[in-house]
Short mmCIF file of C-alpha atoms in Angstrom, two decimals:
data_model
loop_
_atom_site.label_atom_id
_atom_site.label_comp_id
_atom_site.label_asym_id
_atom_site.label_seq_id
_atom_site.Cartn_x
_atom_site.Cartn_y
_atom_site.Cartn_z
CA MET W 1 110.48 98.57 104.24
CA HIS W 2 112.00 101.41 102.11
CA GLY W 3 115.23 99.78 102.39
CA PHE W 4 114.18 96.47 101.69
CA PHE W 5 112.75 97.56 98.45
CA ALA W 6 115.66 99.99 97.72
CA GLY W 7 117.95 96.85 97.96
CA LEU W 8 115.61 94.78 95.91
CA VAL W 9 116.01 97.31 93.20
CA ASP W 10 119.59 97.73 93.41
CA GLY W 11 119.89 93.89 93.17
CA MET W 12 117.59 93.65 90.35
CA THR W 13 119.66 96.44 88.52
CA LEU W 14 122.86 94.38 89.27
CA LEU W 15 121.41 91.16 88.14
CA LEU W 16 119.99 92.80 84.71
CA ASN W 17 123.44 94.30 84.16
CA TRP W 18 125.07 90.98 84.73
CA LEU W 19 122.67 89.40 82.44
CA TYR W 20 123.40 92.00 79.83
CA GLY W 21 127.07 91.25 80.25
CA VAL W 22 126.32 87.60 79.59
CA THR W 23 124.63 88.57 76.16
CA GLY W 24 127.50 90.78 75.50
CA ALA W 25 129.98 87.81 76.05
CA LEU W 26 127.82 85.78 73.54
CA GLY W 27 128.27 88.52 71.12
CA ILE W 28 124.76 89.97 71.18
CA PRO W 29 124.61 92.51 73.69
CA ASN W 30 120.98 93.50 74.19
CA TYR W 31 118.90 94.27 77.14
CA GLY W 32 115.74 92.82 75.60
CA LEU W 33 117.67 89.72 75.59
CA ALA W 34 119.01 90.10 79.25
CA ILE W 35 115.18 90.53 80.29
CA ILE W 36 114.27 87.36 78.62
CA LEU W 37 117.14 85.66 80.60
CA LEU W 38 115.74 87.31 83.71
CA THR W 39 112.22 86.03 82.88
CA ILE W 40 113.51 82.43 82.64
CA LEU W 41 115.64 82.54 85.77
CA VAL W 42 112.48 83.90 87.69
CA LYS W 43 110.37 80.87 86.20
CA VAL W 44 113.01 78.43 87.24
CA VAL W 45 113.20 79.74 90.87
CA LEU W 46 109.27 79.69 91.12
CA TYR W 47 108.74 76.33 89.45
CA PRO W 48 108.17 74.27 92.81
CA LEU W 49 105.55 76.93 93.77
CA ASN W 50 103.83 76.74 90.62
CA TYR W 51 103.82 73.03 90.44
CA LYS W 52 102.25 72.88 93.85
CA GLN W 53 99.77 75.74 92.88
CA MET W 54 98.63 73.47 89.84
CA HIS W 55 98.43 70.40 91.98
CA SER W 56 96.13 72.16 94.57
CA MET W 57 93.83 73.63 91.61
CA LEU W 58 93.40 70.13 90.19
CA ALA W 59 92.58 68.89 93.50
CA MET W 60 90.07 71.45 94.21
CA GLN W 61 88.48 70.85 90.64
CA ARG W 62 87.96 67.18 91.60
CA LEU W 63 86.31 68.08 94.87
CA GLN W 64 83.67 70.32 93.16
CA PRO W 65 80.75 67.84 93.69
CA ARG W 66 81.41 67.61 97.41
CA LEU W 67 81.90 71.26 97.77
CA LYS W 68 78.54 72.01 96.01
CA GLU W 69 77.01 69.44 98.72
CA ILE W 70 78.38 71.28 101.47
CA GLN W 71 77.51 74.65 100.06
CA GLU W 72 73.87 73.38 99.71
CA LYS W 73 73.68 71.72 103.12
CA TYR W 74 74.96 74.65 105.04
CA ARG W 75 73.88 77.76 102.87
CA LYS W 76 72.16 79.14 105.99
CA ASP W 77 75.23 78.53 108.31
CA PRO W 78 78.15 80.63 106.59
CA GLN W 79 80.10 79.71 109.74
CA LYS W 80 79.49 76.09 109.66
CA LEU W 81 79.91 76.17 105.74
CA GLN W 82 83.48 77.56 106.13
CA GLN W 83 84.21 75.01 108.90
CA LYS W 84 83.25 72.12 106.57
CA VAL W 85 84.92 73.47 103.51
CA MET W 86 88.29 73.83 105.33
CA GLU W 87 87.98 70.41 106.87
CA LEU W 88 87.37 68.95 103.35
CA TYR W 89 90.57 70.69 102.16
CA GLN W 90 92.49 69.51 105.19
CA GLU W 91 91.32 65.89 104.57
CA HIS W 92 92.66 66.11 100.94
CA GLY W 93 95.93 67.98 101.94
CA ILE W 94 94.86 71.25 100.21
CA ASN W 95 96.00 74.69 100.86
CA PRO W 96 93.44 76.90 99.11
CA MET W 97 95.97 79.87 99.43
CA SER W 98 98.79 78.12 97.74
CA GLY W 99 97.68 79.73 94.28
CA CYS W 100 98.31 83.06 95.62
CA LEU W 101 101.81 82.62 96.81
CA PRO W 102 103.44 82.76 93.19
CA LEU W 103 101.51 86.00 92.40
CA LEU W 104 102.84 87.44 95.85
CA ILE W 105 106.31 86.67 95.15
CA GLN W 106 105.89 88.07 91.59
CA LEU W 107 104.79 91.58 92.91
CA PRO W 108 108.16 92.63 94.56
CA ILE W 109 109.75 91.33 91.56
CA LEU W 110 107.66 93.44 88.96
CA ILE W 111 108.18 96.42 91.26
CA ALA W 112 111.75 95.94 91.55
CA LEU W 113 111.97 95.38 87.64
CA TYR W 114 109.89 98.72 86.98
CA ARG W 115 112.13 100.87 89.09
CA SER W 116 115.33 99.19 87.85
CA LEU W 117 114.30 99.84 84.33
CA LEU W 118 113.37 103.30 85.02
CA ASN W 119 116.68 104.05 86.56
CA LEU W 120 118.71 102.24 84.36
CA PHE W 121 117.39 103.11 80.89
CA SER W 122 117.05 106.94 82.29
CA ARG W 123 120.74 107.15 82.27
CA PRO W 124 122.40 108.87 79.39
CA GLY W 125 124.71 106.70 77.18
CA VAL W 126 122.91 103.51 77.70
CA GLU W 127 123.04 101.38 74.44
CA ASN W 128 121.14 98.49 73.10
CA LEU W 129 117.68 99.26 74.31
CA HIS W 130 116.06 98.10 71.11
CA PHE W 131 114.55 94.89 70.72
CA LEU W 132 112.70 93.23 67.75
CA TRP W 133 110.09 96.07 66.75
CA ILE W 134 110.65 97.86 70.05
CA SER W 135 112.66 100.85 69.65
CA ASN W 136 113.47 101.69 73.09
CA LEU W 137 112.72 99.15 76.24
CA GLY W 138 112.34 102.25 78.40
CA HIS W 139 109.67 103.85 76.21
CA LYS W 140 106.18 104.26 77.72
CA GLY W 141 102.82 104.83 75.82
CA ILE W 142 101.84 104.39 72.24
CA THR W 143 103.56 106.93 69.93
CA SER W 144 103.72 104.72 66.63
CA PRO W 145 101.53 101.77 65.22
CA THR W 146 104.20 99.31 66.40
CA ASP W 147 103.75 100.27 69.91
CA ILE W 148 100.55 98.64 70.21
CA ILE W 149 102.02 95.04 69.29
CA LEU W 150 103.57 94.52 72.83
CA PRO W 151 100.02 95.44 74.84
CA LEU W 152 98.21 93.28 72.51
CA LEU W 153 100.46 90.27 73.12
CA ALA W 154 100.32 90.92 76.87
CA GLY W 155 96.52 90.75 76.78
CA ALA W 156 96.49 87.83 74.55
CA THR W 157 99.23 85.82 76.43
CA THR W 158 97.46 86.51 79.80
CA TYR W 159 94.05 85.35 78.35
CA TRP W 160 95.47 82.21 76.88
CA GLN W 161 97.35 81.43 80.04
CA MET W 162 94.23 82.05 82.24
CA LYS W 163 91.97 79.80 79.95
CA ILE W 164 94.41 76.81 80.39
CA THR W 165 94.96 77.08 84.10
CA PRO W 166 92.72 74.81 86.13
CA GLN W 167 90.28 77.02 88.30
CA GLY W 168 89.80 75.91 91.91
CA GLY W 169 86.89 76.96 94.20
CA GLY W 170 83.43 77.26 93.31
CA GLN W 171 83.09 80.91 92.02
CA GLN W 172 82.89 79.94 88.40
CA GLU W 173 81.12 83.00 87.38
CA MET W 174 83.57 85.35 88.89
CA GLN W 175 86.63 83.41 87.30
CA ARG W 176 84.90 83.67 83.95
CA VAL W 177 84.65 87.35 84.41
CA MET W 178 88.38 87.55 85.58
CA THR W 179 89.23 85.55 82.43
CA LEU W 180 87.83 88.44 80.28
CA THR W 181 88.72 91.28 82.22
CA MET W 182 92.23 90.64 83.36
CA PRO W 183 93.53 90.67 79.83
CA LEU W 184 91.97 93.89 79.12
CA PHE W 185 93.64 95.38 82.20
CA ILE W 186 96.96 94.09 81.49
CA MET W 187 96.80 95.24 77.80
CA TRP W 188 96.10 98.70 79.28
CA ILE W 189 98.50 98.81 82.01
CA THR W 190 101.25 97.53 79.61
CA THR W 191 100.83 100.89 77.59
CA THR W 192 101.51 102.97 81.03
CA LEU W 193 104.83 100.98 81.85
CA PRO W 194 108.23 100.75 80.31
CA ALA W 195 108.17 98.37 77.29
CA GLY W 196 110.84 96.29 79.32
CA LEU W 197 108.39 95.48 81.78
CA GLY W 198 105.93 94.44 78.94
CA LEU W 199 108.33 92.28 77.30
CA TYR W 200 108.82 90.53 80.70
CA TRP W 201 105.38 89.99 81.31
CA VAL W 202 104.82 88.57 77.74
CA VAL W 203 107.73 86.10 77.96
CA TYR W 204 106.58 85.14 81.38
CA ASN W 205 103.05 84.09 80.07
CA ILE W 206 104.55 82.36 77.04
CA LEU W 207 106.76 80.52 79.51
CA THR W 208 103.85 79.72 81.92
CA ILE W 209 101.78 78.55 78.97
CA ILE W 210 104.44 75.99 78.09
CA GLN W 211 104.89 75.06 81.63
CA GLN W 212 100.93 74.65 81.88
CA TYR W 213 100.61 72.29 79.14
CA MET W 214 103.64 70.10 80.42
CA MET W 215 102.30 70.10 83.95
CA ASN W 216 98.76 69.37 82.70
CA ARG W 217 99.79 66.49 81.00
CA ARG W 218 102.00 65.14 83.67
CA LEU W 219 99.43 65.52 86.43
CA PHE W 220 96.73 64.06 84.33
CA ALA W 221 98.73 61.14 83.48
CA ARG W 222 99.36 60.46 87.17
CA GLU W 223 95.52 60.75 88.05
CA LYS W 224 94.74 58.44 85.14
CA GLU W 225 96.99 56.03 86.37
CA ALA W 226 95.89 56.41 89.70
CA VAL W 227 92.23 55.74 88.66
CA GLU W 228 93.31 52.89 86.54
CA GLY W 229 95.14 51.41 89.71
CA GLU W 230 91.98 51.65 91.62
CA GLY W 231 89.81 50.14 89.02
CA SER W 232 92.30 47.24 88.48
CA ARG W 233 91.64 46.03 92.41
#
């Protein structure tokens, strides 16, 4: 496992340096731009999984009335309740675990990027570590007033992204709590990590928000067409 993560970190470092070379070829060498390009690349690779996740979440939302009926009917028999819920999901081709897959894939990417940034930006002579108001993408903590901007953006974009993402399952109260607490946690954790990782998170969230709006429109349009088609029969 150690060898796997070491290889992942080395690969991430090579990719980041290559993307930095791309920015240099464009005449604007900057590691901040390289991180943005990396984020776009990750989003493109994960798009099929994100689309499947979105589709499953919407389907689970539509099944809420039936889920509540099952929960009410079998509330005294947890084993039977779980069986009936899984049968309902299977009937409609829903995988309740599909929402976890993009996050699970993201974790090793984040860890590799974290280690890569630490290794890369700690080397002497590394240039172009500034980006917009960020003086050093390898910097941690808050030592100046502008350092709070990135954590605030990380928290705000996390909240926005969670608000527009359809939620599946029947634990609405827990989901509401997560929508409020997760952005605060992300805001805090961003202050303890290299600024480059915070930049990755903010850009990833912004891309996710854009993607979410586009997917919402597409999937809701398909659902509307399906309903209208059934009504015309």
